[in-house]
Short mmCIF file of C-alpha atoms in Angstrom, two decimals:
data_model
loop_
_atom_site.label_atom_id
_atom_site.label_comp_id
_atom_site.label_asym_id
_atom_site.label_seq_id
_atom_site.Cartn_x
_atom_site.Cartn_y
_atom_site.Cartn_z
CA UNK P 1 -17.11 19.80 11.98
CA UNK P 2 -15.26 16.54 12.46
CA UNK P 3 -14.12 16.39 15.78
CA UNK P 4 -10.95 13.77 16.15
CA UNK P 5 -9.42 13.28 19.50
CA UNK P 6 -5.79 11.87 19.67
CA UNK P 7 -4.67 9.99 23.08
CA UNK P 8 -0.90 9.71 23.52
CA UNK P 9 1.47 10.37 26.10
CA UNK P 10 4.41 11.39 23.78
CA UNK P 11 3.60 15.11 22.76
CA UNK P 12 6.07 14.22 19.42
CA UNK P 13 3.67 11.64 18.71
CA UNK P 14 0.57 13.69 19.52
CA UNK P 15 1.96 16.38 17.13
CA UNK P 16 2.90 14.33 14.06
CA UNK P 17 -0.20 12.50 14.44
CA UNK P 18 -1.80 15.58 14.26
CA UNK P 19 0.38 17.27 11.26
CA UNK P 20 -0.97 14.37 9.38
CA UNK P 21 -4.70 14.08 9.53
CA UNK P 22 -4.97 18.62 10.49
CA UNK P 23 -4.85 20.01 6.85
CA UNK P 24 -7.96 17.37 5.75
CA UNK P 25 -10.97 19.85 5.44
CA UNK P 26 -13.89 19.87 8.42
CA UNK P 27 -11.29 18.11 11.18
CA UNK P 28 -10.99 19.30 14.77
CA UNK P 29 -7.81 17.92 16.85
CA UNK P 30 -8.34 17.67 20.48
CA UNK P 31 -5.48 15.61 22.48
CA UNK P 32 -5.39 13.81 25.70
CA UNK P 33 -2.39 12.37 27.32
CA UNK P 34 -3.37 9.39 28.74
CA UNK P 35 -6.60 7.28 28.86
CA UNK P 36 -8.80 8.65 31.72
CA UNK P 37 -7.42 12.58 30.16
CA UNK P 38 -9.77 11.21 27.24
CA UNK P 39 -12.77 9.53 29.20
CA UNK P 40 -12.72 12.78 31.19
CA UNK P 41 -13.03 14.82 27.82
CA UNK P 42 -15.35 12.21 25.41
CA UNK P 43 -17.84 12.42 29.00
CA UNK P 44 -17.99 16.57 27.96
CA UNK P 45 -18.26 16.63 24.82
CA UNK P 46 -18.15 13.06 22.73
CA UNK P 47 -15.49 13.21 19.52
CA UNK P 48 -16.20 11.36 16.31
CA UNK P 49 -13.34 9.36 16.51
CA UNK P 50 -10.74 8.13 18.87
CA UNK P 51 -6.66 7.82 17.69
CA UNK P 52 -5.02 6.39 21.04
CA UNK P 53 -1.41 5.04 21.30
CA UNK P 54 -1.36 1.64 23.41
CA UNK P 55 0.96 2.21 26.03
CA UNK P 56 0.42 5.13 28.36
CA UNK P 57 0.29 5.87 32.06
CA UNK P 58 -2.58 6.08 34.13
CA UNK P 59 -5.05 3.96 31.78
CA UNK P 60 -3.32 2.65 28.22
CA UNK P 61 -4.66 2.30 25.15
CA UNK P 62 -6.30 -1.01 25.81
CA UNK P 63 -7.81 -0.15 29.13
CA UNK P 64 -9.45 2.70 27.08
CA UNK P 65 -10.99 0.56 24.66
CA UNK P 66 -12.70 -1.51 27.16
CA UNK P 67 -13.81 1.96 28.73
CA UNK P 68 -14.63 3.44 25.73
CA UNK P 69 -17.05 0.68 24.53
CA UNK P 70 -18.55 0.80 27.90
CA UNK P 71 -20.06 4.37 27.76
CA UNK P 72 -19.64 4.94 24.10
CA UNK P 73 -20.08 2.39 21.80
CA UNK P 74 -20.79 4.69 18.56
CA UNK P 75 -17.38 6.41 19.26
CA UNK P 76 -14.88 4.19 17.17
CA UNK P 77 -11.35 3.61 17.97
CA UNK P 78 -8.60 3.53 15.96
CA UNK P 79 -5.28 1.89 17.63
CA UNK P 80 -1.49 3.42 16.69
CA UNK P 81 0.99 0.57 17.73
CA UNK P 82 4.71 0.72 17.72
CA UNK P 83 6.58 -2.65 17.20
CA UNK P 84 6.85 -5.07 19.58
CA UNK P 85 3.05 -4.19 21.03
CA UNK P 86 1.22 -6.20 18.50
CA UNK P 87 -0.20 -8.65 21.20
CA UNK P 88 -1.73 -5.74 23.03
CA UNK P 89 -3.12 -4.39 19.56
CA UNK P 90 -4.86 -8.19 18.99
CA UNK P 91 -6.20 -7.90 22.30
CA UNK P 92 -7.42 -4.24 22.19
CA UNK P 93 -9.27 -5.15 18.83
CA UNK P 94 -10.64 -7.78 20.16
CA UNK P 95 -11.99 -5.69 22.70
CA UNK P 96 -13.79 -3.74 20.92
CA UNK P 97 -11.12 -1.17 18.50
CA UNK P 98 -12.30 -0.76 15.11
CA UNK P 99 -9.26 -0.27 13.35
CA UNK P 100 -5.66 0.06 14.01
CA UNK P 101 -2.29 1.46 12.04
CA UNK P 102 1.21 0.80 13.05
CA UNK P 103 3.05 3.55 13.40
CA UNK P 104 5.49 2.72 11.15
CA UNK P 105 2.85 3.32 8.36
CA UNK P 106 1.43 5.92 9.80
CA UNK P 107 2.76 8.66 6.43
CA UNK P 108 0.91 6.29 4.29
CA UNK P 109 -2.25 4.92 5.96
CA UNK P 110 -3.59 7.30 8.86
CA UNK P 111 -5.89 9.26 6.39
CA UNK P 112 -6.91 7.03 4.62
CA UNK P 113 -7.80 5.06 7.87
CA UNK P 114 -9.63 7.63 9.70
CA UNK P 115 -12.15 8.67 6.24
CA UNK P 116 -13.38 4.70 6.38
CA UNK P 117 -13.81 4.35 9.96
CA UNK P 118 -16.19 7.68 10.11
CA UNK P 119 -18.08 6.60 7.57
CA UNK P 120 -19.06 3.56 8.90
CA UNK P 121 -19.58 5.30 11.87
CA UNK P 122 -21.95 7.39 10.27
CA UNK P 123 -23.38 5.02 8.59
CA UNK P 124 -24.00 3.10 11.58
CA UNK P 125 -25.47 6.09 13.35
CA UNK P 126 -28.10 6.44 10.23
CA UNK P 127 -29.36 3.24 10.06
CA UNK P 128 -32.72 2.18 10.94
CA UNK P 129 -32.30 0.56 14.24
CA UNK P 130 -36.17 -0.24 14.36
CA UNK P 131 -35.55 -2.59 11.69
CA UNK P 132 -35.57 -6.14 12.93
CA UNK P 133 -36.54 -9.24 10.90
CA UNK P 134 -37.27 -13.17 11.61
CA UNK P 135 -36.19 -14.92 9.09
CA UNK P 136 -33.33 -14.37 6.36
CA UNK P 137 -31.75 -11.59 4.11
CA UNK P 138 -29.73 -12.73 0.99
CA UNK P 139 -28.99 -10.36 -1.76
CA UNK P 140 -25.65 -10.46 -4.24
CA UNK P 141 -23.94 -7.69 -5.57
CA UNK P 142 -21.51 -6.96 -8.75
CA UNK P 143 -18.74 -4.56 -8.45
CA UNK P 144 -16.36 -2.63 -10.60
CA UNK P 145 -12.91 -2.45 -9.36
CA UNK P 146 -14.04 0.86 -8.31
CA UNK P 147 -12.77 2.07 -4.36
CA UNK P 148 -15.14 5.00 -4.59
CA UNK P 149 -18.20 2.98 -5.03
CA UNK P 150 -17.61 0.68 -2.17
CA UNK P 151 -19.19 3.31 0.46
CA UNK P 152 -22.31 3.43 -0.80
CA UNK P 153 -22.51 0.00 -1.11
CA UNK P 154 -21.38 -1.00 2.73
CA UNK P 155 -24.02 1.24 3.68
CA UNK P 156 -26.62 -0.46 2.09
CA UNK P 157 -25.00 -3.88 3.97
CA UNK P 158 -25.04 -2.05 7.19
CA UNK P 159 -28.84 -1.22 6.62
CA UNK P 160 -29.45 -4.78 6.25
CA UNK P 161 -27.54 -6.17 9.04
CA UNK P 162 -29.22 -4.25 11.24
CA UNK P 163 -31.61 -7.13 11.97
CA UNK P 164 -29.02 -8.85 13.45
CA UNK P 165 -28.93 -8.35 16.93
CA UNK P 166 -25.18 -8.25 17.47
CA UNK P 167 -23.99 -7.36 21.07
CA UNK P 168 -23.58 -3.31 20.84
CA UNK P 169 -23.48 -0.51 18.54
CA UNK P 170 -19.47 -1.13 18.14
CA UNK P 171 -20.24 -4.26 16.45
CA UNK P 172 -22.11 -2.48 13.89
CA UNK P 173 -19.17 -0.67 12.69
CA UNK P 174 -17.00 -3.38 13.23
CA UNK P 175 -18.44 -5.45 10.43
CA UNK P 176 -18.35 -2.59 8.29
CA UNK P 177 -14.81 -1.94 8.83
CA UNK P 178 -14.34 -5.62 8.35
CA UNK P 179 -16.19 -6.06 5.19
CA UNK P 180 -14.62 -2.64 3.34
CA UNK P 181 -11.10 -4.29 4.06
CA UNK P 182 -12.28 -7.59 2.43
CA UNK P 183 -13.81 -5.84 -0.62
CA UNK P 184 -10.81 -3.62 -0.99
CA UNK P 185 -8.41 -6.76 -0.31
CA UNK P 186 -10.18 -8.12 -3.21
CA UNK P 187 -9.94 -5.63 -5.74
CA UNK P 188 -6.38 -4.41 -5.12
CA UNK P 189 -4.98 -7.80 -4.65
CA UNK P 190 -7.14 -10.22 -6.58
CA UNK P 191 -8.67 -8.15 -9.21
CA UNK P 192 -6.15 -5.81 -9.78
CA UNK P 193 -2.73 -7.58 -8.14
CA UNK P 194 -0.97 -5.02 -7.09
CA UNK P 195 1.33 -5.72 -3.85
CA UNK P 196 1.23 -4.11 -0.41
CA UNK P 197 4.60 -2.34 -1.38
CA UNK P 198 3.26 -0.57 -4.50
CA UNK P 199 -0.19 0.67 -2.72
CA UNK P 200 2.40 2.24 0.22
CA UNK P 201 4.58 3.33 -2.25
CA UNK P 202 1.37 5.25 -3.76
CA UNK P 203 -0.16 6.52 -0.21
CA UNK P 204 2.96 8.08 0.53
CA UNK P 205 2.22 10.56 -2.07
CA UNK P 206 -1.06 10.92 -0.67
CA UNK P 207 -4.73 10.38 -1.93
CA UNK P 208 -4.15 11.23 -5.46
CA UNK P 209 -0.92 8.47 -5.95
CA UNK P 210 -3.65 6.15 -5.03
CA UNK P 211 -6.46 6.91 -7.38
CA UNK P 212 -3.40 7.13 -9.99
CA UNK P 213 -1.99 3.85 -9.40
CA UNK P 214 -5.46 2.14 -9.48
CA UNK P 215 -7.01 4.14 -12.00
CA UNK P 216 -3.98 3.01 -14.30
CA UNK P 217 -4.25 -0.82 -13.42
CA UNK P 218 -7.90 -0.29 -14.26
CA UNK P 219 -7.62 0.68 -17.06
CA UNK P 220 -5.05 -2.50 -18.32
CA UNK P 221 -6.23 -6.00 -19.67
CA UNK P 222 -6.21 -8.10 -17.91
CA UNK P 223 -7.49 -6.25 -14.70
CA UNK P 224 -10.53 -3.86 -16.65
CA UNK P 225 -12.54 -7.40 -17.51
CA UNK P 226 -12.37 -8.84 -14.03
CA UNK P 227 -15.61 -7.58 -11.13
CA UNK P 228 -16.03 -8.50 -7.50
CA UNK P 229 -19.27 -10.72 -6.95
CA UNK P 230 -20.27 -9.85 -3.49
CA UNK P 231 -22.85 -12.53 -1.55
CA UNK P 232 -24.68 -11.59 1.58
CA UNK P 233 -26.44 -14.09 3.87
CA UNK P 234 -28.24 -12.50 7.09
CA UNK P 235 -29.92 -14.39 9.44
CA UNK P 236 -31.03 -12.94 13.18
CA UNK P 237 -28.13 -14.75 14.19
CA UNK P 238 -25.92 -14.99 11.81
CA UNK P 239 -23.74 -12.83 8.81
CA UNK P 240 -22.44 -14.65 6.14
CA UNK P 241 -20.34 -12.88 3.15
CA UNK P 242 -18.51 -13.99 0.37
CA UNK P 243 -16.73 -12.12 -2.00
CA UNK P 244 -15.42 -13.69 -5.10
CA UNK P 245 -12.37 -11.72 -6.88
CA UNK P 246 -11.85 -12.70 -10.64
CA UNK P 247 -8.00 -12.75 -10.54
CA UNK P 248 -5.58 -15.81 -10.51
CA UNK P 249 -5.87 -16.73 -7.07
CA UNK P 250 -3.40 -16.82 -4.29
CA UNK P 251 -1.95 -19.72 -3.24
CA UNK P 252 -0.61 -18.42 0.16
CA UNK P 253 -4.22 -17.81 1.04
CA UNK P 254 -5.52 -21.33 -0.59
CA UNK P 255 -7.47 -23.14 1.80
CA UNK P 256 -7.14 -20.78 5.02
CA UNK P 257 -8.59 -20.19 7.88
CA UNK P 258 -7.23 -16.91 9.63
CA UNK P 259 -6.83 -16.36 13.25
CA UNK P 260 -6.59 -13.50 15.24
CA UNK P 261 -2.75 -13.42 15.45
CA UNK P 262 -1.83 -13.82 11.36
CA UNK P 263 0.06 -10.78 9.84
CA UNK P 264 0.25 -8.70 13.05
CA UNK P 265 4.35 -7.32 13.61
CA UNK P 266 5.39 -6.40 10.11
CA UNK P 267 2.63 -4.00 9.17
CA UNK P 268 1.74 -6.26 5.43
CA UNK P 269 -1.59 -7.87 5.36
CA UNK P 270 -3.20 -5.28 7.72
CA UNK P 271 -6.05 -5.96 5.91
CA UNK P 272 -5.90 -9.41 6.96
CA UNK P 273 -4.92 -9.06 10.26
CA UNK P 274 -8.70 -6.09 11.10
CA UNK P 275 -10.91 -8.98 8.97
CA UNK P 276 -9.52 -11.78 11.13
CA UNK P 277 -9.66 -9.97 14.28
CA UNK P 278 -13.49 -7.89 13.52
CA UNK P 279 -15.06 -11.23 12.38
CA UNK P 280 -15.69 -14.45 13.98
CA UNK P 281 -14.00 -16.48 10.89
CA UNK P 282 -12.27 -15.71 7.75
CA UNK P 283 -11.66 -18.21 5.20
CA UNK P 284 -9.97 -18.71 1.71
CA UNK P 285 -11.48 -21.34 -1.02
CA UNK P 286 -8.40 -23.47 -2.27
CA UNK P 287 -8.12 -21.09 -5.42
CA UNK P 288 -7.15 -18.58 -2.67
CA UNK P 289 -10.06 -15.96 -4.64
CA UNK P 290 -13.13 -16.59 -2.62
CA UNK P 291 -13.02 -14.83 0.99
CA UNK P 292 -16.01 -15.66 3.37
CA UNK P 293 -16.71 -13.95 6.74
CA UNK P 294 -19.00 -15.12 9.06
CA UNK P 295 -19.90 -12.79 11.72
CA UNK P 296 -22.35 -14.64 14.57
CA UNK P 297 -24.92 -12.86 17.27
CA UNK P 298 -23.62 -12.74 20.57
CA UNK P 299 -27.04 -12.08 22.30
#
C-alpha cells in the first residue's frame, strides 16, 4: 500500500485533491491541515509522498519543505500552487520539492505527477548507496519515442549517479525527476511535436487519451523514424546529460540558458520550469534540439 498524504488547509481542496488521485489502485489518503499537522503525522508513521498546498497557517507549504528535507529526505514533495504564488513555488523547489502542479491543471496532471515522483523515489530507495567511484561514468543510450520505457531506463541513470556524492537523498530524486521531464520534453515536443494544449487536452481524459494521442503520432512519418540519443557524463562531482531529439528544432529554445524563474505563472512549459529549477543549468544548442543538464556536487 501506497500511502499519500495531502497538506492543505482548504478541506474543498483536500477533498478534490483526493477524488482525483483515490480510485488509482494500492493508494492510501491521509490529510493534514497545515504543515506541523503533517510533520506531527510523517514523525508516526512516514507516507510515500507528500501533496502540500503553499499557503497555510501555522507552517506553509514552503516552511514544510525545508522541514521535510530536514528529517526526511526520501519522502518527496510535490507542490499544488494557485496563481499568483509562483515565487513561493520557485523558492520551495529550490528548497528541496521534487515536483509541483498548479492547480489549475490539477484534472489533467496530478496522476500522472504523483506515478513519476514514486518511482523515482523508489528507485532512489533501491539503489546501491555503497557504490562510490573515483573517476568517470559515460555511457549513451538510444530511445524509441516510447513513455513506458523511460522508467526503466532512469533507473539505470539513478544507479549510476549514485557515485556522485550530491548533498542528500532528495537530490537523488531530484535529478531523476529532472531528467524524466527532459526525456519526455524531448519526445513529445521534439520527436513527436505535439503542443502543451493537445497533451492537456489528452490527460483530461485520463491515462488512456494519452497513450492514444502518442501512440497515434507514433505511429505517423515523420515522427516513427526519429529516436532520442541520450548522453551521460558522471564524474564524483559532476552530472552531465544531453539528450538529442531528432525533430526540427525549436527556435524559441535556440541558444538558451534557463533560469529558475522561466515558464512559472501560466502553467505551459512545466516541464521547463522542474528541469530549470532541479538542475544547476539547462541549456538549448542553437537548433533548439539538444538539451544539456548539468547537475554539480554540493559536498
Amino acid at each position: 500500500m501506497t500511502t499519500i498524504l495531502i497538506v492543505d488547509d482548504s478541506p474543498v481542496d483536500r477533498y478534490f485533491t483526493r477524488d482525483l488521485i483515490a480510485d488509482q489502485p494500492g493508494f492510501q489518503i491521509i490529510f493534514a491541515e497545515h504543515g506541523l499537522d503533517a510533520l506531527q503525522q510523517m514523525r508516526q508513521s512516514a507516507p510515500d509522498l507528500v501533496i502540500t498546498d503553499l499557503v497555510m497557517p501555522e507552517m506553509d507549504g514552503l516552511e514544510l519543505v525545508r522541514a521535510s528535507r530536514r528529517e526526511f529526505p526520501e519522502i518527496p514533495v510535490v507542490l499544488m500552487t494557485a496563481y499568483g504564488n509562483e515565487s513561493l513555488a520557485v523558492d520551495a523547489l529550490y528548497e528541496g520539492a521534487a515536483s509541483y502542479v498548479p492547480k489549475s491543471k490539477r484534472v489533467e496532471r496530478l496522476v500522472e505527477t504523483v506515478y513519476r515522483v514514486l518511482a523515482r523515489a523508489r528507485a532512489n530507495r533501491n539503489r546501491n548507496r555503497s557504490t562510490k567511484f573515483y573517476g568517470k561514468v559515460e555511457a549513451t543510450f538510444y530511445l524509441e519515442n516510447d513513455p513506458d520505457k523511460i522508467p526503466a531506463l532512469l533507473d539505470y541513470v539513478q544507479q549510476i549517479i549514485g557515485g556522485l556524492e550530491l548533498s542528500d537523498e532528495t537530490e537523488h530524486i531530484r535529478v531523476g525527476v529532472a531528467l524524466e521531464e527532459a526525456l519526455l520534453h524531448s519526445i513529445w515536443h521534439g520527436n513527436l511535436e505535439l503542443t502543451s494544449d493537445e497533451l492537456d487536452r489528452s490527460r483530461a481524459a485520463g491515462w488512456e487519451g494519452l497513450k492514444e494521442l502518442i501512440s497515434q503520432r507514433r505511429s505517423e512519418s515523420p515522427y516513427r523514424d526519429r529516436q532520442i540519443v541520450l548522453e551521460v557524463h558522471v564524474t564524483n562531482s559532476t552530472a552531465r546529460f544531453v539528450i538529442r531529439d531528432g525533430g526540427i528544432g525549436n527556435q524559441r529554445l535556440s541558444a538558451r540558458t534557463f533560469t529558475r524563474e522561466d515558464y512559472f505563472g501560466t502553467g505551459d512549459g512545466i516541464g521547463i520550469a522542474l528541469m530549470s529549477t532541479l538542475m544547476d543549468k539547462v541549456t538549448y544548442n542553437e537548433a533548439g534540439n539538444e538539451l544539456t543538464l548539468i547537475k554539480v556536487s554540493q559536498n
